[in-house]
Tab-separated table of C-alpha atoms (C1' of nucleotides) in Angstrom:
chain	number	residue	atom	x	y	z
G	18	UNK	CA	28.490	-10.674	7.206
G	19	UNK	CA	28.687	-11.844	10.691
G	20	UNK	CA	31.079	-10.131	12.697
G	21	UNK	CA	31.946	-13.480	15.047
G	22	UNK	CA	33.202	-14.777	11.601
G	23	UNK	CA	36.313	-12.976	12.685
G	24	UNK	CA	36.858	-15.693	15.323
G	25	UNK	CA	40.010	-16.562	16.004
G	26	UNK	CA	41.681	-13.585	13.829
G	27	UNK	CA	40.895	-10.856	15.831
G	28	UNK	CA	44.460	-10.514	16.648
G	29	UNK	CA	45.490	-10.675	13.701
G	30	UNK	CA	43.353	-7.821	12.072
G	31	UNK	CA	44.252	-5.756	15.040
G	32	UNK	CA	47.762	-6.461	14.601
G	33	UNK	CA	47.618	-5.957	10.869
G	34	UNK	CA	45.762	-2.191	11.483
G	35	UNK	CA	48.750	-1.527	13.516
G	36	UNK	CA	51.277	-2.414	11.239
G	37	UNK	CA	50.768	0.256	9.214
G	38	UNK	CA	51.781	2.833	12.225
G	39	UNK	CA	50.412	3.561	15.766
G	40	UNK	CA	46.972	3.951	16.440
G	41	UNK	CA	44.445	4.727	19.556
G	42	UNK	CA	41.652	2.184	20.242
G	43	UNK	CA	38.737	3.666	18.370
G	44	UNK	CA	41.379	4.613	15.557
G	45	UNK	CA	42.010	0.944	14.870
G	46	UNK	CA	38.530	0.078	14.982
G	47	UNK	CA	37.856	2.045	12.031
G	48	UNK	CA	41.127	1.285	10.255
G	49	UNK	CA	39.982	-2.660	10.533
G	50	UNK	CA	36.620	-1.221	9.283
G	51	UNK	CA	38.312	0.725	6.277
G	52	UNK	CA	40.368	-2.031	5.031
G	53	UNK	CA	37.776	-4.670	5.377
G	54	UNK	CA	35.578	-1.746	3.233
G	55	UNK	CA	33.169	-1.985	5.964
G	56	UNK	CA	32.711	-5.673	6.370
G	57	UNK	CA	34.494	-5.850	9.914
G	58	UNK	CA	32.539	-2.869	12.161
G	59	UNK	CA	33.704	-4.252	15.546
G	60	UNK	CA	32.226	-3.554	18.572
G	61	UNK	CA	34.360	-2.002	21.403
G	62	UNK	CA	33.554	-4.788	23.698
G	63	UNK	CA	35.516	-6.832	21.260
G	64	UNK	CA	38.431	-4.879	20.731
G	65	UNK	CA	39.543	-3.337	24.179
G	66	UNK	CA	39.911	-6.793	25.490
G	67	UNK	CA	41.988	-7.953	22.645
G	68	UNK	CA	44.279	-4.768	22.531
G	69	UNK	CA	44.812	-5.362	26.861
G	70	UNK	CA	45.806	-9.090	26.066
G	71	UNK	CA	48.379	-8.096	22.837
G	72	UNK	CA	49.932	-5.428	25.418
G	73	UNK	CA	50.109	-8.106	28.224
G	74	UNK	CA	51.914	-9.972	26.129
G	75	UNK	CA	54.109	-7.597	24.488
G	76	UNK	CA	52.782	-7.546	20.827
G	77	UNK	CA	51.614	-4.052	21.554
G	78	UNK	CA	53.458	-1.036	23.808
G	79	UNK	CA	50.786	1.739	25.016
G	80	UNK	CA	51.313	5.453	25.771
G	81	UNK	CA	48.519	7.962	26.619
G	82	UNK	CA	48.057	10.646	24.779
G	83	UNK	CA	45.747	14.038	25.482
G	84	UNK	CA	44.868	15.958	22.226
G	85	UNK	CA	42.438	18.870	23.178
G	86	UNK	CA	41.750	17.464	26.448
G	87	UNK	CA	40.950	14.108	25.089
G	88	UNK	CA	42.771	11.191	26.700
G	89	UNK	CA	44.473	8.826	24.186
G	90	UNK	CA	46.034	5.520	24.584
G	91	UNK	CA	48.099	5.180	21.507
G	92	UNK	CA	49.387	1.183	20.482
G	93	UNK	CA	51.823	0.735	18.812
G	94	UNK	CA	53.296	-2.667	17.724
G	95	UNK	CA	56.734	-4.404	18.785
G	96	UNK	CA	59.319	-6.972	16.427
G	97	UNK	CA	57.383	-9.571	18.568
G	98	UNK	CA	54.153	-8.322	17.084
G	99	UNK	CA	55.101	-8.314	13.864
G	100	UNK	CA	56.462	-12.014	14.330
G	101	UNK	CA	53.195	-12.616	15.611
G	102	UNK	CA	51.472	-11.042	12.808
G	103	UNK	CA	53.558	-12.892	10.038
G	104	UNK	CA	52.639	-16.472	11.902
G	105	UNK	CA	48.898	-14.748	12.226
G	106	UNK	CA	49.240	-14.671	8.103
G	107	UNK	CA	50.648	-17.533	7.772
G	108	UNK	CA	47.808	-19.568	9.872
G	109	UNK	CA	44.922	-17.338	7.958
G	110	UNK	CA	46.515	-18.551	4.306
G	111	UNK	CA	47.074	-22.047	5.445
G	112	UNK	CA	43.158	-22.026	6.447
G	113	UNK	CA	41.994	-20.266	3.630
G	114	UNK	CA	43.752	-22.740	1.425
G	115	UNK	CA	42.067	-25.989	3.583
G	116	UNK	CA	38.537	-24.505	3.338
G	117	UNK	CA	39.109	-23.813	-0.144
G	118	UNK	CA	39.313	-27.206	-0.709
G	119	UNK	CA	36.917	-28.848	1.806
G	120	UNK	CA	34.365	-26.543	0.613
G	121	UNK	CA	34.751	-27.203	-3.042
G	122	UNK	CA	31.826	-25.364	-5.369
G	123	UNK	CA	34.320	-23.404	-7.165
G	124	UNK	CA	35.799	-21.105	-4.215
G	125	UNK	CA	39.157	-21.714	-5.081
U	25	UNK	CA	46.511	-25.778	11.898
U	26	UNK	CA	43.979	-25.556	15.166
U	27	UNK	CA	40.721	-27.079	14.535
U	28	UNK	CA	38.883	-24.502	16.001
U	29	UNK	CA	39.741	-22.769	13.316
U	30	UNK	CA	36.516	-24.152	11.474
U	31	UNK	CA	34.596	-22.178	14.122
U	32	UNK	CA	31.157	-20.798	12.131
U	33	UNK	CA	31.932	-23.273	9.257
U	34	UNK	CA	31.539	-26.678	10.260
U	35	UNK	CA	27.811	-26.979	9.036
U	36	UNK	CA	29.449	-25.963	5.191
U	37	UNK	CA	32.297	-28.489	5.236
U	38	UNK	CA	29.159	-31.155	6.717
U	39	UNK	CA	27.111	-29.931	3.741
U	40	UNK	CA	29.672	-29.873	1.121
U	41	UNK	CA	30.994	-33.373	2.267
U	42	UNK	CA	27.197	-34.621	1.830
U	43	UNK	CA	27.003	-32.727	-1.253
U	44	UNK	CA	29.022	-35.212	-3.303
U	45	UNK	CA	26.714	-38.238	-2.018
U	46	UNK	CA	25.275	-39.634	1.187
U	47	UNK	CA	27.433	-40.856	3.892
U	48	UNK	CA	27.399	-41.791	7.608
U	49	UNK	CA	28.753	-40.077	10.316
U	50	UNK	CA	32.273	-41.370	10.835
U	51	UNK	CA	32.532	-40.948	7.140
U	52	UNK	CA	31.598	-37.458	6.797
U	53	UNK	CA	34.406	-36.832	8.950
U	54	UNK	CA	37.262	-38.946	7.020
U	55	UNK	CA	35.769	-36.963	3.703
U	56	UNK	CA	36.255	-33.938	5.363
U	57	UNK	CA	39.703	-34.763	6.191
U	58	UNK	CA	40.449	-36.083	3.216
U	59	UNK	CA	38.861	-33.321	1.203
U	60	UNK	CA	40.788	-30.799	3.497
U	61	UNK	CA	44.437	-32.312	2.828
U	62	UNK	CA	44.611	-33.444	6.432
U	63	UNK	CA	44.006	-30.196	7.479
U	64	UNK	CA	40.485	-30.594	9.490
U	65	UNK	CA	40.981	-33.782	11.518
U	66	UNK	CA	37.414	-33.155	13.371
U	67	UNK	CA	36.532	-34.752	17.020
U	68	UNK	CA	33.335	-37.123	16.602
U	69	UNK	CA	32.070	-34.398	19.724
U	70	UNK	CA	32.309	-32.085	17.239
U	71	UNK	CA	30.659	-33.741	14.299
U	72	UNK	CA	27.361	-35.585	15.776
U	73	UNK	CA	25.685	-32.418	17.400
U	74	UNK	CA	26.510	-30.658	13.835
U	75	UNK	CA	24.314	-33.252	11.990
U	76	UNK	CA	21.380	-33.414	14.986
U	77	UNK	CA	21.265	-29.756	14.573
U	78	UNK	CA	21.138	-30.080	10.449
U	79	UNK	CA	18.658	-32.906	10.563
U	80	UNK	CA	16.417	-30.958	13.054
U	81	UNK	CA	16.400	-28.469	10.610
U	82	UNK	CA	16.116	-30.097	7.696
U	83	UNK	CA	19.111	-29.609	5.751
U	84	UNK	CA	19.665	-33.570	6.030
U	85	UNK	CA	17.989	-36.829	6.089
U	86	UNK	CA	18.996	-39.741	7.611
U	87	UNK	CA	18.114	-43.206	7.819
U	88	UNK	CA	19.737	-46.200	9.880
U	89	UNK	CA	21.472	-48.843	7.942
U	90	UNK	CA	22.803	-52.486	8.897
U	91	UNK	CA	25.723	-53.093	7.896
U	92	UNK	CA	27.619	-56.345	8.749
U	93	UNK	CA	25.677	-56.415	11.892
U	94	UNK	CA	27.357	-52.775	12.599
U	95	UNK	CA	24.299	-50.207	12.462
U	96	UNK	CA	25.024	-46.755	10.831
U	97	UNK	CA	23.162	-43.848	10.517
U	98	UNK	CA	23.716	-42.502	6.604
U	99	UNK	CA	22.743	-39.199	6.278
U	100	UNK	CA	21.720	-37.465	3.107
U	101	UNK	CA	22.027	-33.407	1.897
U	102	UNK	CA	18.108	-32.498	1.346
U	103	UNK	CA	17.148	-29.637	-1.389
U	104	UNK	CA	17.446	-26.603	1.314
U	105	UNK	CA	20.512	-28.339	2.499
U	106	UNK	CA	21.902	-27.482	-1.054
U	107	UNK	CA	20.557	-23.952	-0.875
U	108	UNK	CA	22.254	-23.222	2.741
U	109	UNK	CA	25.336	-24.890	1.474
U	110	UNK	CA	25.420	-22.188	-1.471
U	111	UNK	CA	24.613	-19.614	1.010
U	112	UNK	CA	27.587	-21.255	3.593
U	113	UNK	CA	29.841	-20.819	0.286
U	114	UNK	CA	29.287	-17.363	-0.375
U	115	UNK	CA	29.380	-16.478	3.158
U	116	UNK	CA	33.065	-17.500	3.379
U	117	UNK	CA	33.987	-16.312	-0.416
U	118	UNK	CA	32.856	-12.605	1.643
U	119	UNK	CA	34.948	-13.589	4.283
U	120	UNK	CA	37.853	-14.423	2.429
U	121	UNK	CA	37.726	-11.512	0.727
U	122	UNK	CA	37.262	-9.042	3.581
U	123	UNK	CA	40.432	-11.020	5.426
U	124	UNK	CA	42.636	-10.988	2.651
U	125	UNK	CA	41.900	-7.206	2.495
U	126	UNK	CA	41.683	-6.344	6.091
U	127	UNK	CA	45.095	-8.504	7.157
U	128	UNK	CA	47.062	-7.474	3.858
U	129	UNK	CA	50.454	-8.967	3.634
U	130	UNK	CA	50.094	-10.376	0.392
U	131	UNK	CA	47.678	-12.690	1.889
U	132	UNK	CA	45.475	-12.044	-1.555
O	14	DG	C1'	23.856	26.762	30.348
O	15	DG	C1'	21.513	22.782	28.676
O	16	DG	C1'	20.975	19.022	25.489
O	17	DG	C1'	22.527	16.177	21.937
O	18	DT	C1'	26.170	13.979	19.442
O	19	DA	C1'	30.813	12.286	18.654
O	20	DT	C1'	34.881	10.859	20.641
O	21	DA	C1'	37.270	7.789	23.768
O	22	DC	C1'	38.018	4.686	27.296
O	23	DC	C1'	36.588	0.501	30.204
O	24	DT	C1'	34.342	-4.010	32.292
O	25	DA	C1'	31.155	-7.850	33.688
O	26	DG	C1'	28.443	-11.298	32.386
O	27	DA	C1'	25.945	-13.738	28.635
O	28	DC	C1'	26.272	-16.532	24.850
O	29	DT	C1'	27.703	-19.884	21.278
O	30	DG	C1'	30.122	-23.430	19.154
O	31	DT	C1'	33.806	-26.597	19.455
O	32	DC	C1'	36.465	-29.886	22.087
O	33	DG	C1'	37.804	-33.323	25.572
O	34	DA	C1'	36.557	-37.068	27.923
O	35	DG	C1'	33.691	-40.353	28.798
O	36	DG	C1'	30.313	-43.947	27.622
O	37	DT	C1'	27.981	-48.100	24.697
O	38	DA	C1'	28.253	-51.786	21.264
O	39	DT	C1'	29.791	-54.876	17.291
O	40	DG	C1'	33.197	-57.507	14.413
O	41	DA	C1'	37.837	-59.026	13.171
O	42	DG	C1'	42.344	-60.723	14.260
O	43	DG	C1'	45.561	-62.680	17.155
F	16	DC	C1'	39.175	-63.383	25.413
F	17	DC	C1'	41.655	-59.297	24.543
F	18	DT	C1'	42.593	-55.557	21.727
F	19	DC	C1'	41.766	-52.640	17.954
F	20	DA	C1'	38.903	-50.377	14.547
F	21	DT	C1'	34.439	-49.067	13.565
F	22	DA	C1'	30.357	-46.530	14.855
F	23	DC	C1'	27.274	-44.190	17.598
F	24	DC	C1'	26.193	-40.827	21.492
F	25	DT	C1'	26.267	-37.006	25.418
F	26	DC	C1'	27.879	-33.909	29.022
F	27	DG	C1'	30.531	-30.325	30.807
F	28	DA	C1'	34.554	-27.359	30.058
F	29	DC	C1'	36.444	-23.734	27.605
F	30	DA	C1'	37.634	-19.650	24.756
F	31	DG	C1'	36.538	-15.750	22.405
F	32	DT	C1'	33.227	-12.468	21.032
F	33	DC	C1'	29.176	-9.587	21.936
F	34	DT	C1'	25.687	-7.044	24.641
F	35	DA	C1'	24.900	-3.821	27.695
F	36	DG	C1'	26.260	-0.948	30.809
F	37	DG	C1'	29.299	2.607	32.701
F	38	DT	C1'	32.596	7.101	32.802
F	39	DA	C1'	34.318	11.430	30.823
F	40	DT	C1'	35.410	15.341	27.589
F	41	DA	C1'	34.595	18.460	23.516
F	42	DC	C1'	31.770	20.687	20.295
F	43	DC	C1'	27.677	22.661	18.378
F	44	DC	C1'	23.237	24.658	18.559
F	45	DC	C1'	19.662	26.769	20.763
DNA sequence: GGGGTATACCTAGACTGTCGAGGTATGAGG
DNA sequence: CCTCATACCTCGACAGTCTAGGTATACCCC
């Protein structure tokens, strides 16, 4: 699997790891890595930027944390996130359902 | 429904459009919308480099036409086109699955 | 106390693929 | 002859992800 495939549902996935309850950065990256059952292993690179953007833009609130000395900054996500998130669905189904049937070959 | 969204799949929907019989270029792209619902309505800036790069690799042939005065270049799916466009379907079957798994929400 | 590994954060620039905008040319219809 | 549809093409912009680099702490083993 290539990881670009994610392209253009990063935000989602993130959104969707968060959804389940708050998270730190690395946290979320193997949440997205457990649910995908290790299809999705994204690199930092792509997630930091992705997690500053959904917190610019209030999808995500931040706190730090420090657990044994460790800094922490813990996400968590808003009611405009989850809106977000439902439209992020709603997008990914409405794709899945075009390629379906563009791609024919029996991947319906 | 962004068309960007087709980002890493374009050659597939190219190949699986071809797949059903040869076709020209501003053809390939009414199949594809047609095929896709109305969903993919592609730019001709998207489509052209697409088939230069699958010609140049030898997924496709093509060969120029006249027709009505109008020349066309008709482009036809070769035998390791076929075997990329099975490959292209699996790819996003994998996808699909890892998505509907990673961004939950009944998506499946 | 030194080295290696895991955790945990961050950023700058490279890269890739699609799109927007522009261009050429023919034929049909008004 | 002007416009519209067909039909091809290319260049540069753009967005989003990745690569590669950086910082820092904690823990374990020697």
């Amino acid at each position: 699997m290539r990881e670009s495939d994610v392209r253009g549902h990063l935000d989602g996935l993130v959104l969707a790891a968060l959804a389940v309850g708050a998270a730190h950065g690395y946290e979320i990256i193997q949440r997205i890595r457990d649910r995908s059952v290790g299809a999705f292993d994204l690199a930092e690179g792509s997630v930091y930027p992705v997690l500053h953007r959904l917190e610019a833009s209030g999808a995500l609130t931040a706190r730090w944390e420090a657990v044994n000395g460790r800094r922490r900054k813990v996400y968590e996500i808003t009611q405009p996130g989850r809106t977000q998130l439902t439209s992020e669905r709603t997008r990914w189904r409405d794709l899945r359902t075009s390629m379906d049937r563009a791609l024919g070959g029996a991947t319906a």
